[in-house]
């Protein structure tokens, strides 16, 4: 948590500087706003995440708008107040991704949409997408997204009372996370583990993997 606060304080100082710089540097400000939104979402500060992502969404950079749209959608879903609108924003991000024809972008958007489906009580759609993107991420060596896709599938199965499947998928999630740890240096991995959302996901995976 301390590292997150250090980053946020640094970003605030950068924002103050950028607000005083010429307009041609506005894209740098959008990048900072996107980082703020990502941190807020990780910390489960959903209103702040939506606010910062909407600011970033005014960027002329389509890739920034894409990431901002995903954050707005997920934060709306997590906040339990605007689920339908959140699904729509996640789907809009997917439609943009499909237009890029970039597999990494497409599958990233699908993973976000699958999580939104899970949260809003659409397990069938969530499981279908989670298993689909899991195959892509694992084969592409994108283990950070891969382990979360495995976990998402496990959480869907838990929601459907398919506990053995949930345990199987959670075990795969933790195994993939372990491989990720070996790929990253320990300092970076420890920073990753300190993220509130990741810490929460790991606890969920461990609990499901220990099911008797």
PDB file of C-alpha atoms in Angstrom:
ATOM      1  CA  UNK A   1       0.000   0.000   0.000  1.00  0.00           C
ATOM      2  CA  UNK A   2       2.878   2.359   0.761  1.00  0.00           C
ATOM      3  CA  UNK A   3       4.212   2.080  -2.768  1.00  0.00           C
ATOM      4  CA  UNK A   4       0.766   2.881  -4.160  1.00  0.00           C
ATOM      5  CA  UNK A   5       0.567   6.040  -2.063  1.00  0.00           C
ATOM      6  CA  UNK A   6       4.045   7.087  -3.208  1.00  0.00           C
ATOM      7  CA  UNK A   7       3.001   6.629  -6.820  1.00  0.00           C
ATOM      8  CA  UNK A   8      -0.226   8.582  -6.297  1.00  0.00           C
ATOM      9  CA  UNK A   9       1.651  11.463  -4.663  1.00  0.00           C
ATOM     10  CA  UNK A  10       4.101  11.542  -7.561  1.00  0.00           C
ATOM     11  CA  UNK A  11       1.260  11.542 -10.075  1.00  0.00           C
ATOM     12  CA  UNK A  12      -0.404  14.453  -8.277  1.00  0.00           C
ATOM     13  CA  UNK A  13       2.790  16.481  -8.600  1.00  0.00           C
ATOM     14  CA  UNK A  14       3.045  15.571 -12.285  1.00  0.00           C
ATOM     15  CA  UNK A  15      -0.569  16.666 -12.821  1.00  0.00           C
ATOM     16  CA  UNK A  16       0.125  20.032 -11.221  1.00  0.00           C
ATOM     17  CA  UNK A  17       3.024  20.564 -13.610  1.00  0.00           C
ATOM     18  CA  UNK A  18       1.106  19.441 -16.678  1.00  0.00           C
ATOM     19  CA  UNK A  19      -1.817  21.741 -15.925  1.00  0.00           C
ATOM     20  CA  UNK A  20       0.619  24.642 -16.293  1.00  0.00           C
ATOM     21  CA  UNK A  21       2.216  23.412 -19.534  1.00  0.00           C
ATOM     22  CA  UNK A  22       1.191  24.102 -23.153  1.00  0.00           C
ATOM     23  CA  UNK A  23      -1.850  22.336 -24.585  1.00  0.00           C
ATOM     24  CA  UNK A  24       0.248  20.134 -26.869  1.00  0.00           C
ATOM     25  CA  UNK A  25       1.270  18.205 -23.752  1.00  0.00           C
ATOM     26  CA  UNK A  26      -2.328  17.351 -22.871  1.00  0.00           C
ATOM     27  CA  UNK A  27      -1.806  13.711 -23.840  1.00  0.00           C
ATOM     28  CA  UNK A  28       0.703  13.334 -21.025  1.00  0.00           C
ATOM     29  CA  UNK A  29      -2.033  14.475 -18.664  1.00  0.00           C
ATOM     30  CA  UNK A  30      -4.383  11.804 -20.058  1.00  0.00           C
ATOM     31  CA  UNK A  31      -1.756   9.161 -19.370  1.00  0.00           C
ATOM     32  CA  UNK A  32      -1.456  10.341 -15.768  1.00  0.00           C
ATOM     33  CA  UNK A  33      -5.236  10.336 -15.361  1.00  0.00           C
ATOM     34  CA  UNK A  34      -5.365   6.788 -16.711  1.00  0.00           C
ATOM     35  CA  UNK A  35      -2.734   5.672 -14.196  1.00  0.00           C
ATOM     36  CA  UNK A  36      -4.722   7.328 -11.416  1.00  0.00           C
ATOM     37  CA  UNK A  37      -7.828   5.462 -12.571  1.00  0.00           C
ATOM     38  CA  UNK A  38      -5.980   2.136 -12.630  1.00  0.00           C
ATOM     39  CA  UNK A  39      -4.659   2.671  -9.108  1.00  0.00           C
ATOM     40  CA  UNK A  40      -8.092   3.704  -7.810  1.00  0.00           C
ATOM     41  CA  UNK A  41      -9.695   0.614  -9.365  1.00  0.00           C
ATOM     42  CA  UNK A  42      -7.062  -1.612  -7.777  1.00  0.00           C
ATOM     43  CA  UNK A  43      -7.763   0.022  -4.406  1.00  0.00           C
ATOM     44  CA  UNK A  44     -11.513  -0.524  -4.873  1.00  0.00           C
ATOM     45  CA  UNK A  45     -12.131   3.236  -4.935  1.00  0.00           C
ATOM     46  CA  UNK A  46     -14.713   2.935  -7.669  1.00  0.00           C
ATOM     47  CA  UNK A  47     -16.084   6.481  -7.749  1.00  0.00           C
ATOM     48  CA  UNK A  48     -12.553   7.860  -8.029  1.00  0.00           C
ATOM     49  CA  UNK A  49     -11.699   5.299 -10.713  1.00  0.00           C
ATOM     50  CA  UNK A  50     -14.732   6.308 -12.782  1.00  0.00           C
ATOM     51  CA  UNK A  51     -13.962  10.010 -12.389  1.00  0.00           C
ATOM     52  CA  UNK A  52     -10.299   9.684 -13.399  1.00  0.00           C
ATOM     53  CA  UNK A  53     -11.036   7.261 -16.256  1.00  0.00           C
ATOM     54  CA  UNK A  54     -13.660   9.589 -17.707  1.00  0.00           C
ATOM     55  CA  UNK A  55     -11.089  12.385 -17.710  1.00  0.00           C
ATOM     56  CA  UNK A  56      -8.609  10.117 -19.481  1.00  0.00           C
ATOM     57  CA  UNK A  57     -11.365   9.070 -21.885  1.00  0.00           C
ATOM     58  CA  UNK A  58     -11.266  12.549 -23.433  1.00  0.00           C
ATOM     59  CA  UNK A  59      -7.848  11.745 -24.851  1.00  0.00           C
ATOM     60  CA  UNK A  60      -7.284  11.839 -28.597  1.00  0.00           C
ATOM     61  CA  UNK A  61      -5.295   8.614 -28.202  1.00  0.00           C
ATOM     62  CA  UNK A  62      -7.666   5.728 -28.984  1.00  0.00           C
ATOM     63  CA  UNK A  63      -5.641   3.264 -26.907  1.00  0.00           C
ATOM     64  CA  UNK A  64      -6.021   5.494 -23.836  1.00  0.00           C
ATOM     65  CA  UNK A  65      -9.764   5.792 -24.467  1.00  0.00           C
ATOM     66  CA  UNK A  66      -9.952   1.991 -24.768  1.00  0.00           C
ATOM     67  CA  UNK A  67      -8.284   1.410 -21.401  1.00  0.00           C
ATOM     68  CA  UNK A  68     -10.355   4.163 -19.813  1.00  0.00           C
ATOM     69  CA  UNK A  69     -13.567   2.592 -21.107  1.00  0.00           C
ATOM     70  CA  UNK A  70     -12.647  -0.762 -19.552  1.00  0.00           C
ATOM     71  CA  UNK A  71     -11.964   0.879 -16.197  1.00  0.00           C
ATOM     72  CA  UNK A  72     -15.217   2.853 -16.241  1.00  0.00           C
ATOM     73  CA  UNK A  73     -17.164  -0.298 -17.106  1.00  0.00           C
ATOM     74  CA  UNK A  74     -15.624  -2.458 -14.392  1.00  0.00           C
ATOM     75  CA  UNK A  75     -15.849   0.264 -11.754  1.00  0.00           C
ATOM     76  CA  UNK A  76     -19.522   0.787 -12.575  1.00  0.00           C
ATOM     77  CA  UNK A  77     -20.177  -2.934 -12.249  1.00  0.00           C
ATOM     78  CA  UNK A  78     -18.244  -3.243  -8.986  1.00  0.00           C
ATOM     79  CA  UNK A  79     -20.033  -0.265  -7.469  1.00  0.00           C
ATOM     80  CA  UNK A  80     -23.331  -2.214  -7.729  1.00  0.00           C
ATOM     81  CA  UNK A  81     -25.220   0.852  -8.886  1.00  0.00           C
ATOM     82  CA  UNK A  82     -24.754   0.961 -12.647  1.00  0.00           C
ATOM     83  CA  UNK A  83     -24.310  -2.640 -13.738  1.00  0.00           C
ATOM     84  CA  UNK A  84     -26.122  -2.349 -17.049  1.00  0.00           C
ATOM     85  CA  UNK A  85     -24.182   0.738 -18.026  1.00  0.00           C
ATOM     86  CA  UNK A  86     -20.972  -0.945 -16.917  1.00  0.00           C
ATOM     87  CA  UNK A  87     -21.621  -3.957 -19.156  1.00  0.00           C
ATOM     88  CA  UNK A  88     -22.296  -1.588 -22.041  1.00  0.00           C
ATOM     89  CA  UNK A  89     -18.979   0.206 -21.515  1.00  0.00           C
ATOM     90  CA  UNK A  90     -17.091  -3.097 -21.334  1.00  0.00           C
ATOM     91  CA  UNK A  91     -18.799  -4.231 -24.528  1.00  0.00           C
ATOM     92  CA  UNK A  92     -17.952  -0.933 -26.216  1.00  0.00           C
ATOM     93  CA  UNK A  93     -14.318  -1.538 -25.320  1.00  0.00           C
ATOM     94  CA  UNK A  94     -14.546  -5.004 -26.876  1.00  0.00           C
ATOM     95  CA  UNK A  95     -16.040  -3.626 -30.088  1.00  0.00           C
ATOM     96  CA  UNK A  96     -13.152  -1.179 -30.336  1.00  0.00           C
ATOM     97  CA  UNK A  97     -10.698  -4.004 -29.693  1.00  0.00           C
ATOM     98  CA  UNK A  98     -12.207  -6.159 -32.428  1.00  0.00           C
ATOM     99  CA  UNK A  99     -11.704  -3.263 -34.815  1.00  0.00           C
ATOM    100  CA  UNK A 100      -7.974  -3.209 -34.058  1.00  0.00           C
ATOM    101  CA  UNK A 101      -7.667  -6.897 -35.068  1.00  0.00           C
ATOM    102  CA  UNK A 102      -4.987  -7.180 -32.380  1.00  0.00           C
ATOM    103  CA  UNK A 103      -5.408 -10.433 -30.455  1.00  0.00           C
ATOM    104  CA  UNK A 104      -3.888  -9.128 -27.243  1.00  0.00           C
ATOM    105  CA  UNK A 105      -6.217  -6.119 -27.223  1.00  0.00           C
ATOM    106  CA  UNK A 106      -9.248  -8.247 -28.096  1.00  0.00           C
ATOM    107  CA  UNK A 107      -8.598 -10.820 -25.395  1.00  0.00           C
ATOM    108  CA  UNK A 108      -7.860  -8.131 -22.812  1.00  0.00           C
ATOM    109  CA  UNK A 109     -11.273  -6.608 -23.515  1.00  0.00           C
ATOM    110  CA  UNK A 110     -12.910 -10.031 -23.371  1.00  0.00           C
ATOM    111  CA  UNK A 111     -11.382 -10.728 -19.957  1.00  0.00           C
ATOM    112  CA  UNK A 112     -12.782  -7.444 -18.653  1.00  0.00           C
ATOM    113  CA  UNK A 113     -16.217  -8.246 -20.082  1.00  0.00           C
ATOM    114  CA  UNK A 114     -16.127 -11.746 -18.560  1.00  0.00           C
ATOM    115  CA  UNK A 115     -15.420 -10.271 -15.126  1.00  0.00           C
ATOM    116  CA  UNK A 116     -18.286  -7.826 -15.587  1.00  0.00           C
ATOM    117  CA  UNK A 117     -20.596 -10.703 -16.535  1.00  0.00           C
ATOM    118  CA  UNK A 118     -19.585 -12.636 -13.420  1.00  0.00           C
ATOM    119  CA  UNK A 119     -20.263  -9.692 -11.136  1.00  0.00           C
ATOM    120  CA  UNK A 120     -23.655  -8.984 -12.701  1.00  0.00           C
ATOM    121  CA  UNK A 121     -24.844 -12.582 -12.413  1.00  0.00           C
ATOM    122  CA  UNK A 122     -24.293 -13.871 -15.931  1.00  0.00           C
ATOM    123  CA  UNK A 123     -22.132 -16.941 -15.189  1.00  0.00           C
ATOM    124  CA  UNK A 124     -22.725 -18.776 -18.477  1.00  0.00           C
ATOM    125  CA  UNK A 125     -21.380 -15.890 -20.553  1.00  0.00           C
ATOM    126  CA  UNK A 126     -18.561 -15.282 -18.070  1.00  0.00           C
ATOM    127  CA  UNK A 127     -17.352 -18.897 -18.106  1.00  0.00           C
ATOM    128  CA  UNK A 128     -17.444 -19.203 -21.883  1.00  0.00           C
ATOM    129  CA  UNK A 129     -15.308 -16.106 -22.338  1.00  0.00           C
ATOM    130  CA  UNK A 130     -12.943 -16.872 -19.429  1.00  0.00           C
ATOM    131  CA  UNK A 131     -12.052 -20.321 -20.765  1.00  0.00           C
ATOM    132  CA  UNK A 132     -11.628 -18.922 -24.256  1.00  0.00           C
ATOM    133  CA  UNK A 133      -9.248 -16.116 -23.276  1.00  0.00           C
ATOM    134  CA  UNK A 134      -7.382 -18.377 -20.853  1.00  0.00           C
ATOM    135  CA  UNK A 135      -6.246 -20.507 -23.768  1.00  0.00           C
ATOM    136  CA  UNK A 136      -4.999 -17.465 -25.648  1.00  0.00           C
ATOM    137  CA  UNK A 137      -3.144 -15.880 -22.714  1.00  0.00           C
ATOM    138  CA  UNK A 138      -1.435 -19.092 -21.627  1.00  0.00           C
ATOM    139  CA  UNK A 139      -0.347 -19.992 -25.170  1.00  0.00           C
ATOM    140  CA  UNK A 140       0.871 -16.426 -25.760  1.00  0.00           C
ATOM    141  CA  UNK A 141       2.880 -16.449 -22.535  1.00  0.00           C
ATOM    142  CA  UNK A 142       0.817 -13.615 -21.037  1.00  0.00           C
ATOM    143  CA  UNK A 143       0.753 -15.210 -17.617  1.00  0.00           C
ATOM    144  CA  UNK A 144      -0.528 -12.239 -15.626  1.00  0.00           C
ATOM    145  CA  UNK A 145      -3.753 -12.216 -17.616  1.00  0.00           C
ATOM    146  CA  UNK A 146      -3.685 -16.009 -17.864  1.00  0.00           C
ATOM    147  CA  UNK A 147      -3.806 -16.707 -14.146  1.00  0.00           C
ATOM    148  CA  UNK A 148      -6.635 -14.207 -13.686  1.00  0.00           C
ATOM    149  CA  UNK A 149      -8.614 -15.888 -16.479  1.00  0.00           C
ATOM    150  CA  UNK A 150      -8.203 -19.260 -14.717  1.00  0.00           C
ATOM    151  CA  UNK A 151      -9.381 -17.665 -11.461  1.00  0.00           C
ATOM    152  CA  UNK A 152     -12.361 -16.073 -13.167  1.00  0.00           C
ATOM    153  CA  UNK A 153     -13.407 -19.488 -14.475  1.00  0.00           C
ATOM    154  CA  UNK A 154     -13.021 -20.904 -10.952  1.00  0.00           C
ATOM    155  CA  UNK A 155     -15.186 -18.158  -9.468  1.00  0.00           C
ATOM    156  CA  UNK A 156     -17.906 -18.813 -12.031  1.00  0.00           C
ATOM    157  CA  UNK A 157     -17.898 -22.512 -11.152  1.00  0.00           C
ATOM    158  CA  UNK A 158     -18.103 -21.656  -7.468  1.00  0.00           C
ATOM    159  CA  UNK A 159     -21.103 -19.442  -8.214  1.00  0.00           C
ATOM    160  CA  UNK A 160     -22.722 -22.403  -9.988  1.00  0.00           C
ATOM    161  CA  UNK A 161     -21.891 -24.783  -7.107  1.00  0.00           C
ATOM    162  CA  UNK A 162     -19.504 -26.791  -9.299  1.00  0.00           C
ATOM    163  CA  UNK A 163     -16.922 -26.966  -6.545  1.00  0.00           C
ATOM    164  CA  UNK A 164     -14.619 -29.625  -7.998  1.00  0.00           C
ATOM    165  CA  UNK A 165     -14.273 -27.643 -11.216  1.00  0.00           C
ATOM    166  CA  UNK A 166     -13.729 -24.493  -9.193  1.00  0.00           C
ATOM    167  CA  UNK A 167     -10.930 -26.234  -7.294  1.00  0.00           C
ATOM    168  CA  UNK A 168      -9.356 -27.489 -10.542  1.00  0.00           C
ATOM    169  CA  UNK A 169      -9.393 -24.068 -12.177  1.00  0.00           C
ATOM    170  CA  UNK A 170      -8.143 -22.324  -9.018  1.00  0.00           C
ATOM    171  CA  UNK A 171      -5.241 -24.781  -8.835  1.00  0.00           C
ATOM    172  CA  UNK A 172      -4.359 -23.933 -12.447  1.00  0.00           C
ATOM    173  CA  UNK A 173      -4.581 -20.236 -11.552  1.00  0.00           C
ATOM    174  CA  UNK A 174      -2.097 -20.579  -8.689  1.00  0.00           C
ATOM    175  CA  UNK A 175       0.249 -22.703 -10.807  1.00  0.00           C
ATOM    176  CA  UNK A 176       0.231 -20.043 -13.509  1.00  0.00           C
ATOM    177  CA  UNK A 177       0.850 -17.363 -10.881  1.00  0.00           C
ATOM    178  CA  UNK A 178       3.828 -19.356  -9.607  1.00  0.00           C
ATOM    179  CA  UNK A 179       5.263 -19.470 -13.131  1.00  0.00           C
ATOM    180  CA  UNK A 180       4.747 -15.730 -13.382  1.00  0.00           C
ATOM    181  CA  UNK A 181       6.716 -15.274 -10.166  1.00  0.00           C
ATOM    182  CA  UNK A 182       9.619 -17.193 -11.669  1.00  0.00           C
ATOM    183  CA  UNK A 183       9.501 -15.011 -14.786  1.00  0.00           C
ATOM    184  CA  UNK A 184       9.576 -11.700 -12.901  1.00  0.00           C
ATOM    185  CA  UNK A 185      12.231 -10.461 -10.517  1.00  0.00           C
ATOM    186  CA  UNK A 186      11.188 -10.737  -6.883  1.00  0.00           C
ATOM    187  CA  UNK A 187      10.930  -6.994  -6.270  1.00  0.00           C
ATOM    188  CA  UNK A 188       8.486  -6.485  -9.138  1.00  0.00           C
ATOM    189  CA  UNK A 189       6.488  -9.523  -8.076  1.00  0.00           C
ATOM    190  CA  UNK A 190       6.259  -8.249  -4.493  1.00  0.00           C
ATOM    191  CA  UNK A 191       4.960  -4.906  -5.786  1.00  0.00           C
ATOM    192  CA  UNK A 192       2.391  -6.812  -7.814  1.00  0.00           C
ATOM    193  CA  UNK A 193       1.298  -8.782  -4.754  1.00  0.00           C
ATOM    194  CA  UNK A 194       0.873  -5.562  -2.783  1.00  0.00           C
ATOM    195  CA  UNK A 195      -1.921  -4.391  -5.081  1.00  0.00           C
ATOM    196  CA  UNK A 196      -5.185  -4.668  -3.114  1.00  0.00           C
ATOM    197  CA  UNK A 197      -7.134  -6.270  -5.948  1.00  0.00           C
ATOM    198  CA  UNK A 198      -4.423  -8.840  -6.687  1.00  0.00           C
ATOM    199  CA  UNK A 199      -4.110  -9.666  -2.991  1.00  0.00           C
ATOM    200  CA  UNK A 200      -7.871 -10.245  -2.915  1.00  0.00           C
ATOM    201  CA  UNK A 201      -7.766 -12.441  -6.032  1.00  0.00           C
ATOM    202  CA  UNK A 202      -4.982 -14.597  -4.602  1.00  0.00           C
ATOM    203  CA  UNK A 203      -6.906 -15.191  -1.379  1.00  0.00           C
ATOM    204  CA  UNK A 204      -9.917 -16.267  -3.447  1.00  0.00           C
ATOM    205  CA  UNK A 205      -7.789 -18.661  -5.503  1.00  0.00           C
ATOM    206  CA  UNK A 206      -6.159 -20.184  -2.416  1.00  0.00           C
ATOM    207  CA  UNK A 207      -9.514 -20.685  -0.739  1.00  0.00           C
ATOM    208  CA  UNK A 208     -11.003 -22.424  -3.780  1.00  0.00           C
ATOM    209  CA  UNK A 209      -7.910 -24.576  -4.333  1.00  0.00           C
ATOM    210  CA  UNK A 210      -8.181 -25.895  -0.758  1.00  0.00           C
ATOM    211  CA  UNK A 211     -11.796 -26.997  -1.141  1.00  0.00           C
ATOM    212  CA  UNK A 212     -12.479 -30.431   0.384  1.00  0.00           C
TER     213      UNK A 212
END
